[in-house]
Amino acid sequence: GFNPDDEGWWRVIASAAVDDELAIVPYGRGEYLAAIDVSDPTGDITATHRVWEKTGIGTDVPTPVMHGQNVLLLSDGKRTKGKLSYLDKKTGDVLWEFDLPRAKASYFASPVIAGEMLYCAREDGIIMACRLADGVQLLGENDMDESVIATPIPIRGKLLVRGEKHLFLIGD
């Protein structure tokens, strides 16, 4: 259902973000985004339970993140690399957008929310730390001095980061 014309090279890499109500599904190389009602997951619900669908907004590799009644996307497209989009998960309406600092490197890791903090790891080893409160505020860019393509993991008030050569535990 997410490759309606059965096109070759049509891929779905990012996982769906899922809660008790909806699955937010990015597909079509970051050009499409759909919300599927999963509250009654009986049968093939791909077409029959679509709540909304958007074109021109999405993500190819990073998985979206549910955040309360909203969903956060980190775009990795050529034109929109590093764009954060915060959507109402029930309507798909964009509440705000924010551009992270641009670079040639891509985002393969998914964004992570821990409390009011948002972490976005770029392939070149830069991890953006942002505060989520009435929008987003970039607090800093942290250079890990090696490639980072794995999603950071918040654990016990710290951040676990797997780099190309090292495993980092960041925190007090």
PDB file of N, CA, C and O in Angstrom, residues 83-143:
ATOM      1  N   LYS A  83      15.968  19.647   8.305  1.00  0.00           N
ATOM      2  CA  LYS A  83      14.745  20.379   8.659  1.00  0.00           C
ATOM      3  C   LYS A  83      13.942  19.560   9.656  1.00  0.00           C
ATOM      4  O   LYS A  83      13.634  18.400   9.425  1.00  0.00           O
ATOM      5  N   LEU A  84      13.624  20.184  10.791  1.00  0.00           N
ATOM      6  CA  LEU A  84      12.737  19.584  11.775  1.00  0.00           C
ATOM      7  C   LEU A  84      11.326  20.079  11.488  1.00  0.00           C
ATOM      8  O   LEU A  84      11.119  21.279  11.288  1.00  0.00           O
ATOM      9  N   SER A  85      10.384  19.156  11.459  1.00  0.00           N
ATOM     10  CA  SER A  85       8.973  19.508  11.280  1.00  0.00           C
ATOM     11  C   SER A  85       8.191  18.899  12.429  1.00  0.00           C
ATOM     12  O   SER A  85       8.341  17.708  12.723  1.00  0.00           O
ATOM     13  N   TYR A  86       7.365  19.715  13.068  1.00  0.00           N
ATOM     14  CA  TYR A  86       6.571  19.283  14.216  1.00  0.00           C
ATOM     15  C   TYR A  86       5.114  19.353  13.799  1.00  0.00           C
ATOM     16  O   TYR A  86       4.598  20.420  13.481  1.00  0.00           O
ATOM     17  N   LEU A  87       4.451  18.191  13.754  1.00  0.00           N
ATOM     18  CA  LEU A  87       3.099  18.094  13.228  1.00  0.00           C
ATOM     19  C   LEU A  87       2.110  17.640  14.296  1.00  0.00           C
ATOM     20  O   LEU A  87       2.465  16.862  15.182  1.00  0.00           O
ATOM     21  N   ASP A  88       0.872  18.096  14.149  1.00  0.00           N
ATOM     22  CA  ASP A  88      -0.231  17.557  14.930  1.00  0.00           C
ATOM     23  C   ASP A  88      -0.479  16.155  14.386  1.00  0.00           C
ATOM     24  O   ASP A  88      -0.765  15.994  13.195  1.00  0.00           O
ATOM     25  N   LYS A  89      -0.367  15.141  15.210  1.00  0.00           N
ATOM     26  CA  LYS A  89      -0.433  13.769  14.699  1.00  0.00           C
ATOM     27  C   LYS A  89      -1.828  13.393  14.207  1.00  0.00           C
ATOM     28  O   LYS A  89      -1.958  12.522  13.359  1.00  0.00           O
ATOM     29  N   LYS A  90      -2.864  14.054  14.695  1.00  0.00           N
ATOM     30  CA  LYS A  90      -4.230  13.696  14.288  1.00  0.00           C
ATOM     31  C   LYS A  90      -4.647  14.338  12.971  1.00  0.00           C
ATOM     32  O   LYS A  90      -5.505  13.820  12.272  1.00  0.00           O
ATOM     33  N   THR A  91      -4.032  15.493  12.636  1.00  0.00           N
ATOM     34  CA  THR A  91      -4.424  16.201  11.415  1.00  0.00           C
ATOM     35  C   THR A  91      -3.313  16.247  10.370  1.00  0.00           C
ATOM     36  O   THR A  91      -3.582  16.468   9.192  1.00  0.00           O
ATOM     37  N   GLY A  92      -2.066  16.105  10.800  1.00  0.00           N
ATOM     38  CA  GLY A  92      -0.934  16.250   9.892  1.00  0.00           C
ATOM     39  C   GLY A  92      -0.551  17.699   9.671  1.00  0.00           C
ATOM     40  O   GLY A  92       0.373  17.992   8.915  1.00  0.00           O
ATOM     41  N   ASP A  93      -1.237  18.627  10.334  1.00  0.00           N
ATOM     42  CA  ASP A  93      -0.914  20.047  10.183  1.00  0.00           C
ATOM     43  C   ASP A  93       0.456  20.341  10.790  1.00  0.00           C
ATOM     44  O   ASP A  93       0.769  19.880  11.887  1.00  0.00           O
ATOM     45  N   VAL A  94       1.268  21.119  10.071  1.00  0.00           N
ATOM     46  CA  VAL A  94       2.586  21.507  10.560  1.00  0.00           C
ATOM     47  C   VAL A  94       2.422  22.629  11.582  1.00  0.00           C
ATOM     48  O   VAL A  94       1.853  23.676  11.281  1.00  0.00           O
ATOM     49  N   LEU A  95       2.911  22.399  12.787  1.00  0.00           N
ATOM     50  CA  LEU A  95       2.825  23.397  13.859  1.00  0.00           C
ATOM     51  C   LEU A  95       4.007  24.350  13.833  1.00  0.00           C
ATOM     52  O   LEU A  95       3.859  25.534  14.109  1.00  0.00           O
ATOM     53  N   TRP A  96       5.190  23.826  13.536  1.00  0.00           N
ATOM     54  CA  TRP A  96       6.384  24.645  13.347  1.00  0.00           C
ATOM     55  C   TRP A  96       7.451  23.856  12.598  1.00  0.00           C
ATOM     56  O   TRP A  96       7.389  22.636  12.532  1.00  0.00           O
ATOM     57  N   GLU A  97       8.391  24.588  12.032  1.00  0.00           N
ATOM     58  CA  GLU A  97       9.559  23.984  11.366  1.00  0.00           C
ATOM     59  C   GLU A  97      10.797  24.733  11.816  1.00  0.00           C
ATOM     60  O   GLU A  97      10.722  25.904  12.184  1.00  0.00           O
ATOM     61  N   PHE A  98      11.922  24.036  11.789  1.00  0.00           N
ATOM     62  CA  PHE A  98      13.184  24.618  12.230  1.00  0.00           C
ATOM     63  C   PHE A  98      14.306  23.968  11.430  1.00  0.00           C
ATOM     64  O   PHE A  98      14.328  22.747  11.275  1.00  0.00           O
ATOM     65  N   ASP A  99      15.219  24.770  10.907  1.00  0.00           N
ATOM     66  CA  ASP A  99      16.359  24.255  10.152  1.00  0.00           C
ATOM     67  C   ASP A  99      17.580  24.140  11.049  1.00  0.00           C
ATOM     68  O   ASP A  99      18.053  25.151  11.582  1.00  0.00           O
ATOM     69  N   LEU A 100      18.086  22.925  11.212  1.00  0.00           N
ATOM     70  CA  LEU A 100      19.354  22.714  11.903  1.00  0.00           C
ATOM     71  C   LEU A 100      20.476  23.228  11.017  1.00  0.00           C
ATOM     72  O   LEU A 100      20.288  23.363   9.794  1.00  0.00           O
ATOM     73  N   PRO A 101      21.659  23.526  11.574  1.00  0.00           N
ATOM     74  CA  PRO A 101      22.772  24.000  10.747  1.00  0.00           C
ATOM     75  C   PRO A 101      23.076  23.025   9.604  1.00  0.00           C
ATOM     76  O   PRO A 101      23.101  21.815   9.801  1.00  0.00           O
ATOM     77  N   ARG A 102      23.280  23.585   8.409  1.00  0.00           N
ATOM     78  CA  ARG A 102      23.491  22.780   7.199  1.00  0.00           C
ATOM     79  C   ARG A 102      24.920  22.243   7.135  1.00  0.00           C
ATOM     80  O   ARG A 102      25.854  22.866   7.614  1.00  0.00           O
ATOM     81  N   ALA A 103      25.042  21.076   6.516  1.00  0.00           N
ATOM     82  CA  ALA A 103      26.340  20.451   6.259  1.00  0.00           C
ATOM     83  C   ALA A 103      26.156  19.472   5.116  1.00  0.00           C
ATOM     84  O   ALA A 103      25.028  19.150   4.734  1.00  0.00           O
ATOM     85  N   LYS A 104      27.262  18.996   4.564  1.00  0.00           N
ATOM     86  CA  LYS A 104      27.178  17.991   3.501  1.00  0.00           C
ATOM     87  C   LYS A 104      26.726  16.641   4.043  1.00  0.00           C
ATOM     88  O   LYS A 104      26.104  15.863   3.345  1.00  0.00           O
ATOM     89  N   ALA A 105      27.034  16.364   5.304  1.00  0.00           N
ATOM     90  CA  ALA A 105      26.711  15.078   5.915  1.00  0.00           C
ATOM     91  C   ALA A 105      25.197  14.900   6.067  1.00  0.00           C
ATOM     92  O   ALA A 105      24.462  15.866   6.240  1.00  0.00           O
ATOM     93  N   SER A 106      24.779  13.645   6.021  1.00  0.00           N
ATOM     94  CA  SER A 106      23.362  13.305   6.138  1.00  0.00           C
ATOM     95  C   SER A 106      22.999  12.894   7.552  1.00  0.00           C
ATOM     96  O   SER A 106      23.852  12.669   8.399  1.00  0.00           O
ATOM     97  N   TYR A 107      21.706  12.759   7.765  1.00  0.00           N
ATOM     98  CA  TYR A 107      21.162  12.244   9.024  1.00  0.00           C
ATOM     99  C   TYR A 107      20.674  10.821   8.765  1.00  0.00           C
ATOM    100  O   TYR A 107      19.702  10.623   8.042  1.00  0.00           O
ATOM    101  N   PHE A 108      21.373   9.846   9.323  1.00  0.00           N
ATOM    102  CA  PHE A 108      20.929   8.456   9.238  1.00  0.00           C
ATOM    103  C   PHE A 108      20.303   8.026  10.556  1.00  0.00           C
ATOM    104  O   PHE A 108      19.429   7.175  10.587  1.00  0.00           O
ATOM    105  N   ALA A 109      20.746   8.605  11.664  1.00  0.00           N
ATOM    106  CA  ALA A 109      20.186   8.309  12.980  1.00  0.00           C
ATOM    107  C   ALA A 109      18.827   8.993  13.108  1.00  0.00           C
ATOM    108  O   ALA A 109      18.587  10.048  12.520  1.00  0.00           O
ATOM    109  N   SER A 110      17.962   8.378  13.884  1.00  0.00           N
ATOM    110  CA  SER A 110      16.651   8.977  14.151  1.00  0.00           C
ATOM    111  C   SER A 110      16.780  10.002  15.267  1.00  0.00           C
ATOM    112  O   SER A 110      17.628   9.861  16.150  1.00  0.00           O
ATOM    113  N   PRO A 111      15.935  11.039  15.249  1.00  0.00           N
ATOM    114  CA  PRO A 111      15.956  11.997  16.346  1.00  0.00           C
ATOM    115  C   PRO A 111      15.464  11.321  17.630  1.00  0.00           C
ATOM    116  O   PRO A 111      14.685  10.367  17.575  1.00  0.00           O
ATOM    117  N   VAL A 112      15.912  11.820  18.769  1.00  0.00           N
ATOM    118  CA  VAL A 112      15.552  11.247  20.067  1.00  0.00           C
ATOM    119  C   VAL A 112      15.085  12.372  20.979  1.00  0.00           C
ATOM    120  O   VAL A 112      15.737  13.421  21.057  1.00  0.00           O
ATOM    121  N   ILE A 113      13.970  12.140  21.668  1.00  0.00           N
ATOM    122  CA  ILE A 113      13.468  13.101  22.639  1.00  0.00           C
ATOM    123  C   ILE A 113      13.590  12.479  24.024  1.00  0.00           C
ATOM    124  O   ILE A 113      13.148  11.352  24.249  1.00  0.00           O
ATOM    125  N   ALA A 114      14.220  13.215  24.935  1.00  0.00           N
ATOM    126  CA  ALA A 114      14.349  12.789  26.331  1.00  0.00           C
ATOM    127  C   ALA A 114      13.957  13.977  27.204  1.00  0.00           C
ATOM    128  O   ALA A 114      14.695  14.968  27.266  1.00  0.00           O
ATOM    129  N   GLY A 115      12.784  13.908  27.831  1.00  0.00           N
ATOM    130  CA  GLY A 115      12.284  15.048  28.593  1.00  0.00           C
ATOM    131  C   GLY A 115      12.007  16.200  27.646  1.00  0.00           C
ATOM    132  O   GLY A 115      11.281  16.048  26.670  1.00  0.00           O
ATOM    133  N   GLU A 116      12.599  17.341  27.903  1.00  0.00           N
ATOM    134  CA  GLU A 116      12.459  18.503  27.019  1.00  0.00           C
ATOM    135  C   GLU A 116      13.604  18.610  26.015  1.00  0.00           C
ATOM    136  O   GLU A 116      13.689  19.583  25.279  1.00  0.00           O
ATOM    137  N   MET A 117      14.479  17.622  25.992  1.00  0.00           N
ATOM    138  CA  MET A 117      15.651  17.680  25.117  1.00  0.00           C
ATOM    139  C   MET A 117      15.438  16.842  23.857  1.00  0.00           C
ATOM    140  O   MET A 117      14.882  15.740  23.900  1.00  0.00           O
ATOM    141  N   LEU A 118      15.931  17.377  22.742  1.00  0.00           N
ATOM    142  CA  LEU A 118      15.923  16.695  21.452  1.00  0.00           C
ATOM    143  C   LEU A 118      17.369  16.544  21.008  1.00  0.00           C
ATOM    144  O   LEU A 118      18.138  17.509  21.054  1.00  0.00           O
ATOM    145  N   TYR A 119      17.736  15.335  20.592  1.00  0.00           N
ATOM    146  CA  TYR A 119      19.085  15.066  20.100  1.00  0.00           C
ATOM    147  C   TYR A 119      18.998  14.575  18.665  1.00  0.00           C
ATOM    148  O   TYR A 119      18.211  13.676  18.359  1.00  0.00           O
ATOM    149  N   CYS A 120      19.812  15.162  17.784  1.00  0.00           N
ATOM    150  CA  CYS A 120      19.864  14.770  16.378  1.00  0.00           C
ATOM    151  C   CYS A 120      21.324  14.544  16.010  1.00  0.00           C
ATOM    152  O   CYS A 120      22.131  15.477  16.064  1.00  0.00           O
ATOM    153  N   ALA A 121      21.657  13.304  15.641  1.00  0.00           N
ATOM    154  CA  ALA A 121      23.039  12.958  15.299  1.00  0.00           C
ATOM    155  C   ALA A 121      23.211  12.957  13.780  1.00  0.00           C
ATOM    156  O   ALA A 121      22.443  12.325  13.065  1.00  0.00           O
ATOM    157  N   ARG A 122      24.234  13.662  13.327  1.00  0.00           N
ATOM    158  CA  ARG A 122      24.555  13.724  11.904  1.00  0.00           C
ATOM    159  C   ARG A 122      25.691  12.758  11.608  1.00  0.00           C
ATOM    160  O   ARG A 122      26.523  12.481  12.474  1.00  0.00           O
ATOM    161  N   GLU A 123      25.751  12.272  10.389  1.00  0.00           N
ATOM    162  CA  GLU A 123      26.745  11.285   9.965  1.00  0.00           C
ATOM    163  C   GLU A 123      28.187  11.727  10.239  1.00  0.00           C
ATOM    164  O   GLU A 123      29.053  10.894  10.522  1.00  0.00           O
ATOM    165  N   ASP A 124      28.471  13.012  10.196  1.00  0.00           N
ATOM    166  CA  ASP A 124      29.830  13.502  10.409  1.00  0.00           C
ATOM    167  C   ASP A 124      30.219  13.566  11.887  1.00  0.00           C
ATOM    168  O   ASP A 124      31.286  14.049  12.233  1.00  0.00           O
ATOM    169  N   GLY A 125      29.336  13.076  12.767  1.00  0.00           N
ATOM    170  CA  GLY A 125      29.652  13.022  14.189  1.00  0.00           C
ATOM    171  C   GLY A 125      29.198  14.212  14.996  1.00  0.00           C
ATOM    172  O   GLY A 125      29.482  14.303  16.186  1.00  0.00           O
ATOM    173  N   ILE A 126      28.482  15.135  14.383  1.00  0.00           N
ATOM    174  CA  ILE A 126      27.939  16.277  15.109  1.00  0.00           C
ATOM    175  C   ILE A 126      26.588  15.880  15.681  1.00  0.00           C
ATOM    176  O   ILE A 126      25.707  15.417  14.958  1.00  0.00           O
ATOM    177  N   ILE A 127      26.432  16.074  16.997  1.00  0.00           N
ATOM    178  CA  ILE A 127      25.146  15.816  17.643  1.00  0.00           C
ATOM    179  C   ILE A 127      24.578  17.146  18.094  1.00  0.00           C
ATOM    180  O   ILE A 127      25.193  17.866  18.877  1.00  0.00           O
ATOM    181  N   MET A 128      23.399  17.465  17.566  1.00  0.00           N
ATOM    182  CA  MET A 128      22.708  18.700  17.924  1.00  0.00           C
ATOM    183  C   MET A 128      21.910  18.444  19.195  1.00  0.00           C
ATOM    184  O   MET A 128      21.203  17.441  19.300  1.00  0.00           O
ATOM    185  N   ALA A 129      22.019  19.356  20.135  1.00  0.00           N
ATOM    186  CA  ALA A 129      21.218  19.306  21.353  1.00  0.00           C
ATOM    187  C   ALA A 129      20.269  20.497  21.324  1.00  0.00           C
ATOM    188  O   ALA A 129      20.699  21.644  21.191  1.00  0.00           O
ATOM    189  N   CYS A 130      18.977  20.217  21.416  1.00  0.00           N
ATOM    190  CA  CYS A 130      17.953  21.260  21.344  1.00  0.00           C
ATOM    191  C   CYS A 130      16.985  21.128  22.514  1.00  0.00           C
ATOM    192  O   CYS A 130      16.772  20.033  23.031  1.00  0.00           O
ATOM    193  N   ARG A 131      16.401  22.238  22.896  1.00  0.00           N
ATOM    194  CA  ARG A 131      15.347  22.229  23.905  1.00  0.00           C
ATOM    195  C   ARG A 131      14.011  22.364  23.186  1.00  0.00           C
ATOM    196  O   ARG A 131      13.848  23.223  22.318  1.00  0.00           O
ATOM    197  N   LEU A 132      13.073  21.494  23.548  1.00  0.00           N
ATOM    198  CA  LEU A 132      11.720  21.562  23.000  1.00  0.00           C
ATOM    199  C   LEU A 132      10.818  22.251  24.012  1.00  0.00           C
ATOM    200  O   LEU A 132      10.522  21.699  25.066  1.00  0.00           O
ATOM    201  N   ALA A 133      10.419  23.457  23.726  1.00  0.00           N
ATOM    202  CA  ALA A 133       9.495  24.213  24.567  1.00  0.00           C
ATOM    203  C   ALA A 133       8.957  25.361  23.725  1.00  0.00           C
ATOM    204  O   ALA A 133       9.723  26.261  23.375  1.00  0.00           O
ATOM    205  N   ASP A 134       7.691  25.298  23.366  1.00  0.00           N
ATOM    206  CA  ASP A 134       7.103  26.317  22.486  1.00  0.00           C
ATOM    207  C   ASP A 134       7.940  26.480  21.220  1.00  0.00           C
ATOM    208  O   ASP A 134       8.339  27.580  20.848  1.00  0.00           O
ATOM    209  N   GLY A 135       8.263  25.397  20.583  1.00  0.00           N
ATOM    210  CA  GLY A 135       9.127  25.385  19.416  1.00  0.00           C
ATOM    211  C   GLY A 135      10.416  24.672  19.761  1.00  0.00           C
ATOM    212  O   GLY A 135      10.429  23.772  20.593  1.00  0.00           O
ATOM    213  N   VAL A 136      11.491  25.091  19.145  1.00  0.00           N
ATOM    214  CA  VAL A 136      12.780  24.444  19.395  1.00  0.00           C
ATOM    215  C   VAL A 136      13.861  25.504  19.530  1.00  0.00           C
ATOM    216  O   VAL A 136      13.816  26.538  18.870  1.00  0.00           O
ATOM    217  N   GLN A 137      14.809  25.234  20.414  1.00  0.00           N
ATOM    218  CA  GLN A 137      15.950  26.132  20.614  1.00  0.00           C
ATOM    219  C   GLN A 137      17.213  25.284  20.517  1.00  0.00           C
ATOM    220  O   GLN A 137      17.387  24.352  21.309  1.00  0.00           O
ATOM    221  N   LEU A 138      18.075  25.599  19.562  1.00  0.00           N
ATOM    222  CA  LEU A 138      19.351  24.895  19.421  1.00  0.00           C
ATOM    223  C   LEU A 138      20.270  25.342  20.550  1.00  0.00           C
ATOM    224  O   LEU A 138      20.590  26.520  20.678  1.00  0.00           O
ATOM    225  N   LEU A 139      20.696  24.392  21.385  1.00  0.00           N
ATOM    226  CA  LEU A 139      21.577  24.713  22.510  1.00  0.00           C
ATOM    227  C   LEU A 139      23.050  24.519  22.171  1.00  0.00           C
ATOM    228  O   LEU A 139      23.892  25.205  22.722  1.00  0.00           O
ATOM    229  N   GLY A 140      23.333  23.565  21.278  1.00  0.00           N
ATOM    230  CA  GLY A 140      24.730  23.349  20.940  1.00  0.00           C
ATOM    231  C   GLY A 140      24.932  22.258  19.913  1.00  0.00           C
ATOM    232  O   GLY A 140      24.045  21.458  19.643  1.00  0.00           O
ATOM    233  N   GLU A 141      26.142  22.276  19.328  1.00  0.00           N
ATOM    234  CA  GLU A 141      26.586  21.254  18.387  1.00  0.00           C
ATOM    235  C   GLU A 141      27.793  20.578  19.015  1.00  0.00           C
ATOM    236  O   GLU A 141      28.772  21.240  19.323  1.00  0.00           O
ATOM    237  N   ASN A 142      27.709  19.289  19.217  1.00  0.00           N
ATOM    238  CA  ASN A 142      28.765  18.539  19.887  1.00  0.00           C
ATOM    239  C   ASN A 142      29.456  17.623  18.893  1.00  0.00           C
ATOM    240  O   ASN A 142      28.818  16.762  18.297  1.00  0.00           O
ATOM    241  N   ASP A 143      30.764  17.790  18.716  1.00  0.00           N
ATOM    242  CA  ASP A 143      31.532  17.015  17.754  1.00  0.00           C
ATOM    243  C   ASP A 143      32.121  15.785  18.440  1.00  0.00           C
ATOM    244  O   ASP A 143      32.943  15.897  19.350  1.00  0.00           O
TER     245      ASP A 143
END
